[in-house]
Structures are given as C-alpha cells and as structure tokens.
CSV table of C-alpha atoms in Angstrom, one decimal:
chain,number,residue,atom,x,y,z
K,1,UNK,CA,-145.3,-106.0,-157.6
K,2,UNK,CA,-141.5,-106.9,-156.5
K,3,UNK,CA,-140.3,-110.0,-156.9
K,4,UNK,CA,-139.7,-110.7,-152.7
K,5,UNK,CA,-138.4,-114.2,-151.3
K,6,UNK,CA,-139.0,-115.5,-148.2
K,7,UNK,CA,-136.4,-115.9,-145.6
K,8,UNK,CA,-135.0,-119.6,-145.1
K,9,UNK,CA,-137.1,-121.4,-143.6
K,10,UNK,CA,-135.9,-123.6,-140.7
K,11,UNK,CA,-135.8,-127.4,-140.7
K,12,UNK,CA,-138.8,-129.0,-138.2
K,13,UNK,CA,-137.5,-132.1,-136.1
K,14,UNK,CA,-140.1,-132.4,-133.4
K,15,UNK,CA,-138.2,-133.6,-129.7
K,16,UNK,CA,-140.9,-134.6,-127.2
K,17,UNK,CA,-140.3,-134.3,-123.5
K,18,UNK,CA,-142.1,-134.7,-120.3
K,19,UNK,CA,-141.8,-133.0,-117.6
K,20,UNK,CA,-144.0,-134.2,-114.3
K,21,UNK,CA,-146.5,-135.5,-116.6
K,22,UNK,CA,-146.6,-133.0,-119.0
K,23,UNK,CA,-145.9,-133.6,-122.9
K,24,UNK,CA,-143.7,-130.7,-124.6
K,25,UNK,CA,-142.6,-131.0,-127.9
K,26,UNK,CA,-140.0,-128.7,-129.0
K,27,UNK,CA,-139.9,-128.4,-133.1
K,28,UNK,CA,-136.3,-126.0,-132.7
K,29,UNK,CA,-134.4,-128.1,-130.5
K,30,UNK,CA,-131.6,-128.6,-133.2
K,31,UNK,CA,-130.7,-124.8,-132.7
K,32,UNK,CA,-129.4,-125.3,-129.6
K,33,UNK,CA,-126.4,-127.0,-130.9
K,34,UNK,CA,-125.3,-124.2,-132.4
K,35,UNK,CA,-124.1,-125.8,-135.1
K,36,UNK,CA,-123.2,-125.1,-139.1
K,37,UNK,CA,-126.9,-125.4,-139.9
K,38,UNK,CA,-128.0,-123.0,-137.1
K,39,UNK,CA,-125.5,-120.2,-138.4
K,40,UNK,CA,-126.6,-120.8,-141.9
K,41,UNK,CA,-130.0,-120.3,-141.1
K,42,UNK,CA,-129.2,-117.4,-138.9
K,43,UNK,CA,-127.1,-115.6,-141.4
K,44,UNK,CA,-129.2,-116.2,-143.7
K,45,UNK,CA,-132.5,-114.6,-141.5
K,46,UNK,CA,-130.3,-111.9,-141.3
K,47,UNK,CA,-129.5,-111.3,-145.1
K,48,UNK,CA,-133.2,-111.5,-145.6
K,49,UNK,CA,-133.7,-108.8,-143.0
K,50,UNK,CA,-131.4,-106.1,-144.4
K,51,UNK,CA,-132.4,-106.7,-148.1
K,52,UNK,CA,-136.1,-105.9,-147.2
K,53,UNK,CA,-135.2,-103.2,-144.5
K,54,UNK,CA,-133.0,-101.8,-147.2
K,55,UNK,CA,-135.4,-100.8,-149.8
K,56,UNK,CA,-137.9,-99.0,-147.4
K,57,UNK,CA,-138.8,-95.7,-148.8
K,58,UNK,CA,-137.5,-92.8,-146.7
K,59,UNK,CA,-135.3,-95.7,-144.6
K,60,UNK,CA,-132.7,-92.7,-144.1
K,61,UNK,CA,-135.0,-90.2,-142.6
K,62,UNK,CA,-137.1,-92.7,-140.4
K,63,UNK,CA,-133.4,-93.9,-138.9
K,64,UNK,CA,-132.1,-90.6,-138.3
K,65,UNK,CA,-135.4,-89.4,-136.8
K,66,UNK,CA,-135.9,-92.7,-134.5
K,67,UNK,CA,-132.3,-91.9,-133.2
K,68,UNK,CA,-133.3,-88.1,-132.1
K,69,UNK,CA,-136.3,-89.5,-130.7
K,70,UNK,CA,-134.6,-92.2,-129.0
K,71,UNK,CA,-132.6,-89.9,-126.7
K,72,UNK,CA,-135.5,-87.5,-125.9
K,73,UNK,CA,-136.3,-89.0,-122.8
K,74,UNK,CA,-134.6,-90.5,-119.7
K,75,UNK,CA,-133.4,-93.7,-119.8
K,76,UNK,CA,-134.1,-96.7,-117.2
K,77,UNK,CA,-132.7,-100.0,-116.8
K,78,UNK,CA,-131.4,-102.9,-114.8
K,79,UNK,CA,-133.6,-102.8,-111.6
K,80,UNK,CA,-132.9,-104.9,-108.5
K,81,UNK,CA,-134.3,-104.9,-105.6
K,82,UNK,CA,-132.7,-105.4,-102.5
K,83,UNK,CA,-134.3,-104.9,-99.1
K,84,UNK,CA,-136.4,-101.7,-98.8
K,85,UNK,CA,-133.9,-100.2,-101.7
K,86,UNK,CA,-134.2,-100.4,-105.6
K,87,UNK,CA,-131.3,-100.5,-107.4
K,88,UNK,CA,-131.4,-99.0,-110.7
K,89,UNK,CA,-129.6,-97.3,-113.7
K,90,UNK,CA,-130.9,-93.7,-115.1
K,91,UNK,CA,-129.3,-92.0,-118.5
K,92,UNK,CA,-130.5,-88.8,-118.7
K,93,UNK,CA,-131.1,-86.9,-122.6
K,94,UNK,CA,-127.9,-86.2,-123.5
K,95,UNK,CA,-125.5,-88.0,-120.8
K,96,UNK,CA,-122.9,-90.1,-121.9
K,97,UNK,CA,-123.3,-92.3,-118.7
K,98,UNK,CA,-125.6,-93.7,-116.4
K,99,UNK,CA,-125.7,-93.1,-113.4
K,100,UNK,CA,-126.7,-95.8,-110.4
K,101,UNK,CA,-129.6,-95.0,-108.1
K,102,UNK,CA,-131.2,-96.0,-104.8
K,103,UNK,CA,-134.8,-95.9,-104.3
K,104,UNK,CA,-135.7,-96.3,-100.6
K,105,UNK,CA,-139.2,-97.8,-100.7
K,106,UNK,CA,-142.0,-96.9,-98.6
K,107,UNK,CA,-145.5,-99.6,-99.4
K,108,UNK,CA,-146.4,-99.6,-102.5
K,109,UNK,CA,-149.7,-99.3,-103.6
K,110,UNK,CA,-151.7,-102.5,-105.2
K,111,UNK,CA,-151.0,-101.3,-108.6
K,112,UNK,CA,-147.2,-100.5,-107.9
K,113,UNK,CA,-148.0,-96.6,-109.3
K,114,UNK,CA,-147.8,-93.5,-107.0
K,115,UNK,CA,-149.6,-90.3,-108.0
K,116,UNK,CA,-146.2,-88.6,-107.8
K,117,UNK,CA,-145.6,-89.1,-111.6
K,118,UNK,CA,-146.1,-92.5,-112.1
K,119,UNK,CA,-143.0,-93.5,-109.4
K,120,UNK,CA,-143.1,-96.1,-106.6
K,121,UNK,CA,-143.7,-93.8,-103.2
K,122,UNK,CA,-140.6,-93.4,-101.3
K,123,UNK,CA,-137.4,-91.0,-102.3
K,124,UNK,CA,-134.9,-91.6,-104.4
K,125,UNK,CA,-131.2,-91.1,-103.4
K,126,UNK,CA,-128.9,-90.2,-106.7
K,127,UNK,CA,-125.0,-91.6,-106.3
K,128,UNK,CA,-122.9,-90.4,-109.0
K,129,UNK,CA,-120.8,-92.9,-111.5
C-alpha cells in the first residue's frame, strides 16, 4: 500500500449571517480575501492533484483517448434567449471555430424535448463566424 497524503486541509472560521431571518454560517468565508493563505492552500490543492493524477496507471492512454473522444461530437454552448430566438454557439468535430446560431422558436413542449432529435421545435437559422 503507497504511502498517500492528504491534501491541505483548509482552516474553519465559521461567519454567521442572517439574511430575512435566516441563519447562514459560512465556514470558507476567509477565501474570499484572496489572500496569501487562500493561494497557499490553492497551490497546494493543486500539487496534491497532479501528484495523485500523475501516477495513474495508463494516465497517457486514458488522456490521449479522452481527447479523440472529446471532439467526436458537436459541440454547444452559451445559450441566450432573446425573444422567440435562441442564441447559441455550435463547434462541429473537427472545426476550429464556432459558429453563432439562431433558433426561431415555435411552443415548446412541457418537457422542452421535440421528437425531431431531441431539439426544441422550431428551425434553426445558421450565420457564419
């Protein structure tokens, strides 16, 4: 069995609020400073992290493998709605940009899914970028 340390463990001072009658009590308020300790600790979460990501067997072959699956499939991100319209970036396998695109809504149904492939109903208008 390997002789594994824990990663630091982060100093507890307990700040108690209330907010419209409710008592919250916030054990990690100090890290909001962002202050010498915080990066200490931080850093040192981090060290902890690579040393035990590090000596996982096959670590190579998982990474390179996660990265071909990673850009297997289409990409979708940063959705806004605005009006009837959805605003929304798609990366397509192999693109080195995204591209913006406008979904013009119809109603959606009560669970948001349409039987066209899981999309909202509607069309979708592709702009180039």
């Amino acid at each position: 069995m390997s002789d594994i340390s824990g990663p630091p463990i982060a100093r507890v001072d307990v700040v108690r609020d209330v907010h419209h009658g409710i008592t919250l009590d916030d054990a990690y308020r100090w890290m909001e400073a962002d202050g010498e300790e915080f990066h200490r600790w931080l850093d040192g979460q981090a060290s902890h992290a690579r040393e035990q990501l590090d000596t996982l067997p096959r670590r190579e072959e998982l990474l390179t493998r996660t990265r071909e699956l990673g850009g297997a499939l289409p990409q979708y991100s940063d959705f806004t709605l605005a009006g009837d319209r959805i605003f929304y970036l798609a990366r397509e396998p192999g693109a080195s940009r995204c591209r913006i695109l406008v979904h013009i809504t119809g109603k959606f149904p009560a669970d948001g899914i349409s039987p066209r492939k899981g999309r909202p109903p509607g069309r979708t208008v592709r702009t180039g970028v």
